[in-house]
Amino acid sequence: MKVAVAFTVLSALVQTGFAKCVPSPSPDYSVAPSSDYSAVPSPDYSAVPSSDYATEPAPSSSDDVEPASSSNEYTAPALSSDYTTAPAPSSDYATSSAPDTSDVAPETSDTEAETTEPTTTPSGVYQITASQLDTAVPAGKGSGKCTPDNSDGCANNKRALVALNNAAQKYGVTERGEVVAMISLMAFESGSWQYNVNEFPGRAGQGTKAMFMYPFIYKYAKALYPDKVQDAWETTTANETMNNVRAMVLGDDDSFGSAFWYLTTQAPEYHNTGKLKDGDLASFKEYCTSAVGAGWDDDRQAGWEAVNSALSA
């Protein structure tokens, strides 16, 4: 009897669809398309230009500013024997022991003023040519000794030529021997136009292509710009003031004109008196050691001989 009942129940369950609990087959994912990443193009990095730092000039070093504000210490190149081994002149361009003053000269923004061509040349004024100057100061040819690291105050012969002829005109220098002396002196002191201020050891207030010490920097600036230069600045020992006064006379015309000013106003006994106009080496040596108070050595003599020979051509 029990077997019959169980068979009956089982038959009923089958008839009511209990067998539908049998799981249906799993979906066929194989028909789904695979992702085609090959259709996505790879980025082309070759189109991105590389940084060419070689085309960027290095920042110029500033003139002799005190105190230094940069942590990057600039080391100037050693001077070669081509007019560049000059020690700081032991000069009469020279010393000041006056007390300091609280007055500070204002900074000059246009220290590298553009040189202008003279419109006329007075009769008798000695003028030099580009080929003569290139022969006299060969290190100044082309770009000269100027690099991105020392471009501040550096000049080549092209700039020097205009400024030198301007100076001869301005100060009325008519004798070849005097022009030879001025070019020789400044080419030597400035390292063939490379420097406009004292770099070694970095003496405050010393500069121009003639490398005047501050007492003559002051006199020169006062002569050129009497309304801008205060009397109190003559006796200052403040580095900032001395450097600011010096900055007034660092433009090409003033810087290259400095030696001509000195000859005609501070050492007039050598101007148009026969001491320099004949191009005599002994008289140039006397001028350097006695009138200027600078030293004398073989390099200074070689520089004068090169200039004297070039300007004789």
PDB file of C-alpha atoms in Angstrom:
ATOM      1  CA  MET A   1       0.000   0.000   0.000  1.00  0.00           C
ATOM      2  CA  LYS A   2       2.798   2.481   0.920  1.00  0.00           C
ATOM      3  CA  VAL A   3       4.620   1.701  -2.281  1.00  0.00           C
ATOM      4  CA  ALA A   4       1.564   2.440  -4.293  1.00  0.00           C
ATOM      5  CA  VAL A   5       1.065   5.820  -2.559  1.00  0.00           C
ATOM      6  CA  ALA A   6       4.690   6.859  -3.146  1.00  0.00           C
ATOM      7  CA  PHE A   7       4.469   5.931  -6.793  1.00  0.00           C
ATOM      8  CA  THR A   8       1.279   7.934  -7.115  1.00  0.00           C
ATOM      9  CA  VAL A   9       2.870  11.070  -5.526  1.00  0.00           C
ATOM     10  CA  LEU A  10       5.917  10.825  -7.715  1.00  0.00           C
ATOM     11  CA  SER A  11       3.813  10.556 -10.812  1.00  0.00           C
ATOM     12  CA  ALA A  12       1.869  13.641  -9.787  1.00  0.00           C
ATOM     13  CA  LEU A  13       5.006  15.704  -9.286  1.00  0.00           C
ATOM     14  CA  VAL A  14       6.296  14.760 -12.708  1.00  0.00           C
ATOM     15  CA  GLN A  15       3.014  15.694 -14.247  1.00  0.00           C
ATOM     16  CA  THR A  16       2.954  19.162 -12.548  1.00  0.00           C
ATOM     17  CA  GLY A  17       6.361  20.216 -14.096  1.00  0.00           C
ATOM     18  CA  PHE A  18       8.740  19.701 -11.146  1.00  0.00           C
ATOM     19  CA  ALA A  19      11.183  18.377 -13.688  1.00  0.00           C
ATOM     20  CA  LYS A  20      11.498  21.968 -14.994  1.00  0.00           C
ATOM     21  CA  CYS A  21      14.035  22.593 -12.229  1.00  0.00           C
ATOM     22  CA  VAL A  22      16.614  20.947 -14.446  1.00  0.00           C
ATOM     23  CA  PRO A  23      18.990  23.799 -15.318  1.00  0.00           C
ATOM     24  CA  SER A  24      18.948  25.189 -18.823  1.00  0.00           C
ATOM     25  CA  PRO A  25      22.148  25.079 -20.830  1.00  0.00           C
ATOM     26  CA  SER A  26      24.670  27.953 -20.110  1.00  0.00           C
ATOM     27  CA  PRO A  27      24.879  30.754 -22.668  1.00  0.00           C
ATOM     28  CA  ASP A  28      27.483  30.511 -25.428  1.00  0.00           C
ATOM     29  CA  TYR A  29      29.793  33.383 -24.900  1.00  0.00           C
ATOM     30  CA  SER A  30      31.943  32.263 -27.749  1.00  0.00           C
ATOM     31  CA  VAL A  31      29.706  34.157 -30.122  1.00  0.00           C
ATOM     32  CA  ALA A  32      30.439  37.534 -28.488  1.00  0.00           C
ATOM     33  CA  PRO A  33      33.002  39.537 -30.553  1.00  0.00           C
ATOM     34  CA  SER A  34      36.343  40.007 -28.908  1.00  0.00           C
ATOM     35  CA  SER A  35      37.593  43.543 -28.274  1.00  0.00           C
ATOM     36  CA  ASP A  36      39.757  44.699 -31.221  1.00  0.00           C
ATOM     37  CA  TYR A  37      42.406  46.926 -29.585  1.00  0.00           C
ATOM     38  CA  SER A  38      44.394  46.931 -32.750  1.00  0.00           C
ATOM     39  CA  ALA A  39      41.972  49.551 -34.080  1.00  0.00           C
ATOM     40  CA  VAL A  40      43.152  52.103 -31.499  1.00  0.00           C
ATOM     41  CA  PRO A  41      46.249  53.901 -32.861  1.00  0.00           C
ATOM     42  CA  SER A  42      49.317  54.179 -30.610  1.00  0.00           C
ATOM     43  CA  PRO A  43      50.344  57.769 -29.752  1.00  0.00           C
ATOM     44  CA  ASP A  44      53.104  59.077 -32.021  1.00  0.00           C
ATOM     45  CA  TYR A  45      55.683  60.593 -29.654  1.00  0.00           C
ATOM     46  CA  SER A  46      57.984  61.343 -32.541  1.00  0.00           C
ATOM     47  CA  ALA A  47      55.811  64.392 -33.264  1.00  0.00           C
ATOM     48  CA  VAL A  48      56.784  65.980 -29.936  1.00  0.00           C
ATOM     49  CA  PRO A  49      59.898  68.187 -30.469  1.00  0.00           C
ATOM     50  CA  SER A  50      62.773  67.735 -28.071  1.00  0.00           C
ATOM     51  CA  SER A  51      64.016  70.701 -26.011  1.00  0.00           C
ATOM     52  CA  ASP A  52      67.022  72.235 -27.699  1.00  0.00           C
ATOM     53  CA  TYR A  53      68.742  74.089 -24.875  1.00  0.00           C
ATOM     54  CA  ALA A  54      71.726  74.649 -27.080  1.00  0.00           C
ATOM     55  CA  THR A  55      69.870  77.518 -28.707  1.00  0.00           C
ATOM     56  CA  GLU A  56      69.296  79.299 -25.432  1.00  0.00           C
ATOM     57  CA  PRO A  57      72.106  81.703 -24.471  1.00  0.00           C
ATOM     58  CA  ALA A  58      73.374  81.441 -20.929  1.00  0.00           C
ATOM     59  CA  PRO A  59      72.329  84.415 -18.733  1.00  0.00           C
ATOM     60  CA  SER A  60      74.894  87.196 -18.689  1.00  0.00           C
ATOM     61  CA  SER A  61      76.828  87.824 -15.597  1.00  0.00           C
ATOM     62  CA  SER A  62      76.200  91.117 -13.987  1.00  0.00           C
ATOM     63  CA  ASP A  63      78.662  93.851 -13.523  1.00  0.00           C
ATOM     64  CA  ASP A  64      80.476  94.083 -10.284  1.00  0.00           C
ATOM     65  CA  VAL A  65      77.472  94.253  -7.910  1.00  0.00           C
ATOM     66  CA  GLU A  66      77.884  93.977  -4.197  1.00  0.00           C
ATOM     67  CA  PRO A  67      76.724  91.894  -2.427  1.00  0.00           C
ATOM     68  CA  ALA A  68      76.187  89.016  -4.862  1.00  0.00           C
ATOM     69  CA  SER A  69      72.559  87.898  -4.942  1.00  0.00           C
ATOM     70  CA  SER A  70      72.994  84.630  -6.820  1.00  0.00           C
ATOM     71  CA  SER A  71      74.061  81.302  -5.425  1.00  0.00           C
ATOM     72  CA  ASN A  72      75.652  80.377  -8.731  1.00  0.00           C
ATOM     73  CA  GLU A  73      79.218  81.440  -8.524  1.00  0.00           C
ATOM     74  CA  TYR A  74      80.645  82.655 -11.837  1.00  0.00           C
ATOM     75  CA  THR A  75      84.287  81.992 -12.492  1.00  0.00           C
ATOM     76  CA  ALA A  76      85.753  84.201 -15.197  1.00  0.00           C
ATOM     77  CA  PRO A  77      88.164  82.596 -17.667  1.00  0.00           C
ATOM     78  CA  ALA A  78      91.827  83.101 -17.135  1.00  0.00           C
ATOM     79  CA  LEU A  79      93.294  85.862 -19.208  1.00  0.00           C
ATOM     80  CA  SER A  80      95.533  84.953 -22.105  1.00  0.00           C
ATOM     81  CA  SER A  81      98.715  86.743 -23.058  1.00  0.00           C
ATOM     82  CA  ASP A  82      96.929  88.605 -25.857  1.00  0.00           C
ATOM     83  CA  TYR A  83      96.648  91.884 -23.962  1.00  0.00           C
ATOM     84  CA  THR A  84      94.889  89.991 -21.186  1.00  0.00           C
ATOM     85  CA  THR A  85      97.430  89.317 -18.470  1.00  0.00           C
ATOM     86  CA  ALA A  86      97.304  92.793 -17.062  1.00  0.00           C
ATOM     87  CA  PRO A  87      97.136  92.962 -13.320  1.00  0.00           C
ATOM     88  CA  ALA A  88      94.953  95.678 -11.917  1.00  0.00           C
ATOM     89  CA  PRO A  89      96.910  98.861 -12.561  1.00  0.00           C
ATOM     90  CA  SER A  90      98.855 100.024  -9.561  1.00  0.00           C
ATOM     91  CA  SER A  91      97.754 103.436 -10.443  1.00  0.00           C
ATOM     92  CA  ASP A  92      97.483 106.954  -9.952  1.00  0.00           C
ATOM     93  CA  TYR A  93      94.135 106.035 -11.298  1.00  0.00           C
ATOM     94  CA  ALA A  94      94.198 105.013  -7.639  1.00  0.00           C
ATOM     95  CA  THR A  95      93.620 105.098  -3.970  1.00  0.00           C
ATOM     96  CA  SER A  96      91.095 106.752  -1.701  1.00  0.00           C
ATOM     97  CA  SER A  97      91.003 106.559   2.067  1.00  0.00           C
ATOM     98  CA  ALA A  98      88.233 109.081   2.590  1.00  0.00           C
ATOM     99  CA  PRO A  99      85.476 108.282   5.108  1.00  0.00           C
ATOM    100  CA  ASP A 100      82.237 106.672   3.974  1.00  0.00           C
ATOM    101  CA  THR A 101      79.095 108.675   3.282  1.00  0.00           C
ATOM    102  CA  SER A 102      75.476 107.708   3.604  1.00  0.00           C
ATOM    103  CA  ASP A 103      74.614 109.213   0.237  1.00  0.00           C
ATOM    104  CA  VAL A 104      74.092 106.529  -2.376  1.00  0.00           C
ATOM    105  CA  ALA A 105      74.280 107.211  -6.092  1.00  0.00           C
ATOM    106  CA  PRO A 106      71.201 106.023  -7.985  1.00  0.00           C
ATOM    107  CA  GLU A 107      71.545 103.012 -10.237  1.00  0.00           C
ATOM    108  CA  THR A 108      72.016 103.727 -13.907  1.00  0.00           C
ATOM    109  CA  SER A 109      69.828 101.677 -16.218  1.00  0.00           C
ATOM    110  CA  ASP A 110      71.468 102.523 -19.545  1.00  0.00           C
ATOM    111  CA  THR A 111      75.064 101.596 -18.863  1.00  0.00           C
ATOM    112  CA  GLU A 112      75.421  99.996 -22.277  1.00  0.00           C
ATOM    113  CA  ALA A 113      74.193 102.955 -24.309  1.00  0.00           C
ATOM    114  CA  GLU A 114      74.396 102.516 -28.048  1.00  0.00           C
ATOM    115  CA  THR A 115      77.374 104.051 -29.759  1.00  0.00           C
ATOM    116  CA  THR A 116      76.592 106.599 -32.436  1.00  0.00           C
ATOM    117  CA  GLU A 117      78.542 107.318 -35.593  1.00  0.00           C
ATOM    118  CA  PRO A 118      80.088 110.792 -35.767  1.00  0.00           C
ATOM    119  CA  THR A 119      78.387 112.793 -38.479  1.00  0.00           C
ATOM    120  CA  THR A 120      81.505 114.760 -39.364  1.00  0.00           C
ATOM    121  CA  THR A 121      85.223 114.446 -38.761  1.00  0.00           C
ATOM    122  CA  PRO A 122      87.042 117.652 -37.879  1.00  0.00           C
ATOM    123  CA  SER A 123      90.077 118.427 -39.964  1.00  0.00           C
ATOM    124  CA  GLY A 124      93.221 116.754 -38.659  1.00  0.00           C
ATOM    125  CA  VAL A 125      91.500 114.332 -36.250  1.00  0.00           C
ATOM    126  CA  TYR A 126      93.135 110.925 -36.550  1.00  0.00           C
ATOM    127  CA  GLN A 127      90.642 108.208 -37.538  1.00  0.00           C
ATOM    128  CA  ILE A 128      91.389 104.485 -37.722  1.00  0.00           C
ATOM    129  CA  THR A 129      89.951 101.904 -40.117  1.00  0.00           C
ATOM    130  CA  ALA A 130      88.354  98.524 -39.452  1.00  0.00           C
ATOM    131  CA  SER A 131      91.241  96.631 -41.053  1.00  0.00           C
ATOM    132  CA  GLN A 132      93.775  98.561 -38.967  1.00  0.00           C
ATOM    133  CA  LEU A 133      91.946  97.768 -35.737  1.00  0.00           C
ATOM    134  CA  ASP A 134      91.570  94.083 -36.636  1.00  0.00           C
ATOM    135  CA  THR A 135      95.323  93.933 -37.194  1.00  0.00           C
ATOM    136  CA  ALA A 136      96.087  95.911 -34.042  1.00  0.00           C
ATOM    137  CA  VAL A 137      93.756  93.924 -31.749  1.00  0.00           C
ATOM    138  CA  PRO A 138      93.208  90.552 -33.469  1.00  0.00           C
ATOM    139  CA  ALA A 139      91.400  89.067 -30.465  1.00  0.00           C
ATOM    140  CA  GLY A 140      88.608  91.591 -31.048  1.00  0.00           C
ATOM    141  CA  LYS A 141      87.801  90.389 -34.583  1.00  0.00           C
ATOM    142  CA  GLY A 142      84.398  88.873 -35.305  1.00  0.00           C
ATOM    143  CA  SER A 143      82.543  88.400 -32.055  1.00  0.00           C
ATOM    144  CA  GLY A 144      85.762  89.090 -30.169  1.00  0.00           C
ATOM    145  CA  LYS A 145      86.043  87.547 -26.722  1.00  0.00           C
ATOM    146  CA  CYS A 146      82.346  87.991 -26.050  1.00  0.00           C
ATOM    147  CA  THR A 147      80.317  84.949 -24.985  1.00  0.00           C
ATOM    148  CA  PRO A 148      76.883  84.586 -23.379  1.00  0.00           C
ATOM    149  CA  ASP A 149      78.691  84.345 -20.039  1.00  0.00           C
ATOM    150  CA  ASN A 150      80.551  87.645 -20.350  1.00  0.00           C
ATOM    151  CA  SER A 151      78.404  89.676 -22.729  1.00  0.00           C
ATOM    152  CA  ASP A 152      77.835  92.437 -20.179  1.00  0.00           C
ATOM    153  CA  GLY A 153      80.366  95.124 -21.070  1.00  0.00           C
ATOM    154  CA  CYS A 154      82.278  93.037 -23.608  1.00  0.00           C
ATOM    155  CA  ALA A 155      82.771  94.561 -27.066  1.00  0.00           C
ATOM    156  CA  ASN A 156      84.231  93.474 -30.378  1.00  0.00           C
ATOM    157  CA  ASN A 157      86.307  95.545 -32.798  1.00  0.00           C
ATOM    158  CA  LYS A 158      83.237  96.645 -34.748  1.00  0.00           C
ATOM    159  CA  ARG A 159      81.851  98.419 -31.684  1.00  0.00           C
ATOM    160  CA  ALA A 160      85.259  99.564 -30.527  1.00  0.00           C
ATOM    161  CA  LEU A 161      86.064 101.184 -33.870  1.00  0.00           C
ATOM    162  CA  VAL A 162      83.110 103.551 -33.764  1.00  0.00           C
ATOM    163  CA  ALA A 163      83.664 104.477 -30.114  1.00  0.00           C
ATOM    164  CA  LEU A 164      87.420 105.043 -30.566  1.00  0.00           C
ATOM    165  CA  ASN A 165      86.907 107.328 -33.552  1.00  0.00           C
ATOM    166  CA  ASN A 166      84.189 109.177 -31.644  1.00  0.00           C
ATOM    167  CA  ALA A 167      86.616 109.705 -28.769  1.00  0.00           C
ATOM    168  CA  ALA A 168      89.413 110.999 -31.021  1.00  0.00           C
ATOM    169  CA  GLN A 169      86.927 113.468 -32.481  1.00  0.00           C
ATOM    170  CA  LYS A 170      85.446 114.505 -29.135  1.00  0.00           C
ATOM    171  CA  TYR A 171      88.792 115.176 -27.467  1.00  0.00           C
ATOM    172  CA  GLY A 172      90.526 116.565 -30.542  1.00  0.00           C
ATOM    173  CA  VAL A 173      93.297 113.975 -30.745  1.00  0.00           C
ATOM    174  CA  THR A 174      95.077 114.627 -34.019  1.00  0.00           C
ATOM    175  CA  GLU A 175      98.308 112.668 -33.622  1.00  0.00           C
ATOM    176  CA  ARG A 176      98.731 109.037 -34.656  1.00  0.00           C
ATOM    177  CA  GLY A 177     101.097 108.308 -31.779  1.00  0.00           C
ATOM    178  CA  GLU A 178      98.537 109.436 -29.210  1.00  0.00           C
ATOM    179  CA  VAL A 179      95.832 107.238 -30.731  1.00  0.00           C
ATOM    180  CA  VAL A 180      98.287 104.313 -30.719  1.00  0.00           C
ATOM    181  CA  ALA A 181      98.983 104.915 -27.038  1.00  0.00           C
ATOM    182  CA  MET A 182      95.296 105.118 -26.072  1.00  0.00           C
ATOM    183  CA  ILE A 183      94.314 101.972 -27.981  1.00  0.00           C
ATOM    184  CA  SER A 184      97.307 100.049 -26.614  1.00  0.00           C
ATOM    185  CA  LEU A 185      96.568 101.040 -23.050  1.00  0.00           C
ATOM    186  CA  MET A 186      92.844 100.216 -23.173  1.00  0.00           C
ATOM    187  CA  ALA A 187      93.225  96.966 -25.131  1.00  0.00           C
ATOM    188  CA  PHE A 188      95.689  95.762 -22.520  1.00  0.00           C
ATOM    189  CA  GLU A 189      93.696  96.884 -19.481  1.00  0.00           C
ATOM    190  CA  SER A 190      90.361  95.483 -20.752  1.00  0.00           C
ATOM    191  CA  GLY A 191      91.674  92.189 -22.129  1.00  0.00           C
ATOM    192  CA  SER A 192      91.082  93.118 -25.780  1.00  0.00           C
ATOM    193  CA  TRP A 193      87.733  94.801 -24.967  1.00  0.00           C
ATOM    194  CA  GLN A 194      86.512  91.836 -22.913  1.00  0.00           C
ATOM    195  CA  TYR A 195      86.010  93.634 -19.598  1.00  0.00           C
ATOM    196  CA  ASN A 196      84.333  96.878 -18.615  1.00  0.00           C
ATOM    197  CA  VAL A 197      84.747  96.559 -14.852  1.00  0.00           C
ATOM    198  CA  ASN A 198      87.406  95.048 -12.635  1.00  0.00           C
ATOM    199  CA  GLU A 199      86.759  91.296 -12.452  1.00  0.00           C
ATOM    200  CA  PHE A 200      89.905  90.214 -10.629  1.00  0.00           C
ATOM    201  CA  PRO A 201      89.537  90.578  -7.697  1.00  0.00           C
ATOM    202  CA  GLY A 202      86.292  92.492  -8.353  1.00  0.00           C
ATOM    203  CA  ARG A 203      87.302  95.867  -6.982  1.00  0.00           C
ATOM    204  CA  ALA A 204      84.317  98.147  -6.418  1.00  0.00           C
ATOM    205  CA  GLY A 205      84.222 101.316  -8.501  1.00  0.00           C
ATOM    206  CA  GLN A 206      87.000 100.322 -10.925  1.00  0.00           C
ATOM    207  CA  GLY A 207      86.136 100.215 -14.593  1.00  0.00           C
ATOM    208  CA  THR A 208      85.871 101.562 -18.159  1.00  0.00           C
ATOM    209  CA  LYS A 209      88.145 100.171 -20.861  1.00  0.00           C
ATOM    210  CA  ALA A 210      91.010 102.080 -19.214  1.00  0.00           C
ATOM    211  CA  MET A 211      90.198 100.476 -15.831  1.00  0.00           C
ATOM    212  CA  PHE A 212      90.180 103.716 -13.852  1.00  0.00           C
ATOM    213  CA  MET A 213      90.218 103.377 -10.091  1.00  0.00           C
ATOM    214  CA  TYR A 214      87.298 105.064  -8.348  1.00  0.00           C
ATOM    215  CA  PRO A 215      88.885 108.505  -7.752  1.00  0.00           C
ATOM    216  CA  PHE A 216      89.231 108.935 -11.532  1.00  0.00           C
ATOM    217  CA  ILE A 217      85.877 107.253 -12.198  1.00  0.00           C
ATOM    218  CA  TYR A 218      84.350 109.961 -10.029  1.00  0.00           C
ATOM    219  CA  LYS A 219      86.236 112.768 -11.775  1.00  0.00           C
ATOM    220  CA  TYR A 220      85.297 111.401 -15.184  1.00  0.00           C
ATOM    221  CA  ALA A 221      81.620 110.975 -14.318  1.00  0.00           C
ATOM    222  CA  LYS A 222      81.534 114.439 -12.748  1.00  0.00           C
ATOM    223  CA  ALA A 223      83.070 115.942 -15.889  1.00  0.00           C
ATOM    224  CA  LEU A 224      80.544 114.232 -18.162  1.00  0.00           C
ATOM    225  CA  TYR A 225      77.441 114.439 -15.975  1.00  0.00           C
ATOM    226  CA  PRO A 226      77.901 117.310 -13.509  1.00  0.00           C
ATOM    227  CA  ASP A 227      74.187 117.584 -12.771  1.00  0.00           C
ATOM    228  CA  LYS A 228      73.876 113.901 -11.862  1.00  0.00           C
ATOM    229  CA  VAL A 229      76.996 113.397  -9.747  1.00  0.00           C
ATOM    230  CA  GLN A 230      76.929 114.687  -6.180  1.00  0.00           C
ATOM    231  CA  ASP A 231      79.998 116.249  -4.594  1.00  0.00           C
ATOM    232  CA  ALA A 232      79.611 113.984  -1.549  1.00  0.00           C
ATOM    233  CA  TRP A 233      80.218 110.895  -3.681  1.00  0.00           C
ATOM    234  CA  GLU A 234      83.839 111.892  -4.289  1.00  0.00           C
ATOM    235  CA  THR A 235      84.911 110.688  -0.853  1.00  0.00           C
ATOM    236  CA  THR A 236      82.649 107.672  -0.491  1.00  0.00           C
ATOM    237  CA  THR A 237      83.995 104.253   0.322  1.00  0.00           C
ATOM    238  CA  ALA A 238      80.593 102.580   0.004  1.00  0.00           C
ATOM    239  CA  ASN A 239      80.776  99.893  -2.652  1.00  0.00           C
ATOM    240  CA  GLU A 240      77.208 100.458  -3.826  1.00  0.00           C
ATOM    241  CA  THR A 241      77.803 104.158  -4.392  1.00  0.00           C
ATOM    242  CA  MET A 242      81.114 103.608  -6.185  1.00  0.00           C
ATOM    243  CA  ASN A 243      79.571 100.991  -8.463  1.00  0.00           C
ATOM    244  CA  ASN A 244      76.601 103.208  -9.277  1.00  0.00           C
ATOM    245  CA  VAL A 245      78.849 106.147 -10.173  1.00  0.00           C
ATOM    246  CA  ARG A 246      80.956 103.820 -12.310  1.00  0.00           C
ATOM    247  CA  ALA A 247      77.806 102.613 -14.093  1.00  0.00           C
ATOM    248  CA  MET A 248      77.272 106.132 -15.419  1.00  0.00           C
ATOM    249  CA  VAL A 249      80.356 105.880 -17.642  1.00  0.00           C
ATOM    250  CA  LEU A 250      80.173 102.296 -18.924  1.00  0.00           C
ATOM    251  CA  GLY A 251      78.408 102.967 -22.214  1.00  0.00           C
ATOM    252  CA  ASP A 252      80.655 102.459 -25.250  1.00  0.00           C
ATOM    253  CA  ASP A 253      81.339 106.115 -26.007  1.00  0.00           C
ATOM    254  CA  ASP A 254      82.186 106.913 -22.388  1.00  0.00           C
ATOM    255  CA  SER A 255      84.089 103.695 -21.696  1.00  0.00           C
ATOM    256  CA  PHE A 256      86.304 103.867 -24.806  1.00  0.00           C
ATOM    257  CA  GLY A 257      86.595 107.618 -24.394  1.00  0.00           C
ATOM    258  CA  SER A 258      88.026 107.348 -20.880  1.00  0.00           C
ATOM    259  CA  ALA A 259      91.695 107.127 -21.884  1.00  0.00           C
ATOM    260  CA  PHE A 260      91.331 110.075 -24.266  1.00  0.00           C
ATOM    261  CA  TRP A 261      89.744 112.148 -21.489  1.00  0.00           C
ATOM    262  CA  TYR A 262      92.577 111.229 -19.135  1.00  0.00           C
ATOM    263  CA  LEU A 263      95.264 112.171 -21.656  1.00  0.00           C
ATOM    264  CA  THR A 264      93.790 115.554 -22.488  1.00  0.00           C
ATOM    265  CA  THR A 265      92.657 116.621 -19.002  1.00  0.00           C
ATOM    266  CA  GLN A 266      94.749 114.743 -16.432  1.00  0.00           C
ATOM    267  CA  ALA A 267      98.041 114.390 -18.325  1.00  0.00           C
ATOM    268  CA  PRO A 268      98.033 117.320 -20.778  1.00  0.00           C
ATOM    269  CA  GLU A 269     101.827 117.441 -20.816  1.00  0.00           C
ATOM    270  CA  TYR A 270     101.669 114.347 -23.059  1.00  0.00           C
ATOM    271  CA  HIS A 271      99.047 115.798 -25.424  1.00  0.00           C
ATOM    272  CA  ASN A 272     100.323 117.594 -28.543  1.00  0.00           C
ATOM    273  CA  THR A 273     103.748 118.047 -26.982  1.00  0.00           C
ATOM    274  CA  GLY A 274     105.739 115.474 -28.949  1.00  0.00           C
ATOM    275  CA  LYS A 275     105.966 112.962 -26.098  1.00  0.00           C
ATOM    276  CA  LEU A 276     103.499 110.541 -27.667  1.00  0.00           C
ATOM    277  CA  LYS A 277     102.775 111.815 -31.136  1.00  0.00           C
ATOM    278  CA  ASP A 278     105.918 110.307 -32.681  1.00  0.00           C
ATOM    279  CA  GLY A 279     104.933 106.769 -31.638  1.00  0.00           C
ATOM    280  CA  ASP A 280     108.071 106.265 -29.586  1.00  0.00           C
ATOM    281  CA  LEU A 281     108.065 103.191 -27.310  1.00  0.00           C
ATOM    282  CA  ALA A 282     110.126 104.878 -24.603  1.00  0.00           C
ATOM    283  CA  SER A 283     107.658 107.741 -24.341  1.00  0.00           C
ATOM    284  CA  PHE A 284     104.712 105.325 -24.132  1.00  0.00           C
ATOM    285  CA  LYS A 285     106.455 103.440 -21.334  1.00  0.00           C
ATOM    286  CA  GLU A 286     107.004 106.723 -19.520  1.00  0.00           C
ATOM    287  CA  TYR A 287     103.348 107.620 -19.988  1.00  0.00           C
ATOM    288  CA  CYS A 288     102.187 104.297 -18.532  1.00  0.00           C
ATOM    289  CA  THR A 289     104.509 104.308 -15.536  1.00  0.00           C
ATOM    290  CA  SER A 290     104.593 108.016 -14.714  1.00  0.00           C
ATOM    291  CA  ALA A 291     101.412 109.656 -15.991  1.00  0.00           C
ATOM    292  CA  VAL A 292      99.059 106.722 -15.469  1.00  0.00           C
ATOM    293  CA  GLY A 293     100.859 104.961 -12.639  1.00  0.00           C
ATOM    294  CA  ALA A 294     100.471 101.497 -14.203  1.00  0.00           C
ATOM    295  CA  GLY A 295     103.025  98.719 -14.397  1.00  0.00           C
ATOM    296  CA  TRP A 296     105.160  97.700 -17.353  1.00  0.00           C
ATOM    297  CA  ASP A 297     105.950  94.270 -18.778  1.00  0.00           C
ATOM    298  CA  ASP A 298     106.605  92.442 -22.031  1.00  0.00           C
ATOM    299  CA  ASP A 299     102.910  91.914 -22.772  1.00  0.00           C
ATOM    300  CA  ARG A 300     102.183  95.623 -22.539  1.00  0.00           C
ATOM    301  CA  GLN A 301     105.119  96.337 -24.861  1.00  0.00           C
ATOM    302  CA  ALA A 302     103.987  93.661 -27.340  1.00  0.00           C
ATOM    303  CA  GLY A 303     100.511  95.171 -27.384  1.00  0.00           C
ATOM    304  CA  TRP A 304     101.865  98.650 -28.145  1.00  0.00           C
ATOM    305  CA  GLU A 305     104.113  97.283 -30.915  1.00  0.00           C
ATOM    306  CA  ALA A 306     101.156  95.528 -32.585  1.00  0.00           C
ATOM    307  CA  VAL A 307      98.991  98.651 -32.493  1.00  0.00           C
ATOM    308  CA  ASN A 308     101.815 100.921 -33.605  1.00  0.00           C
ATOM    309  CA  SER A 309     102.610  98.650 -36.562  1.00  0.00           C
ATOM    310  CA  ALA A 310      98.951  98.311 -37.603  1.00  0.00           C
ATOM    311  CA  LEU A 311      98.274 102.029 -37.527  1.00  0.00           C
ATOM    312  CA  SER A 312     101.399 102.697 -39.578  1.00  0.00           C
ATOM    313  CA  ALA A 313      99.989 100.712 -42.489  1.00  0.00           C
TER     314      ALA A 313
END
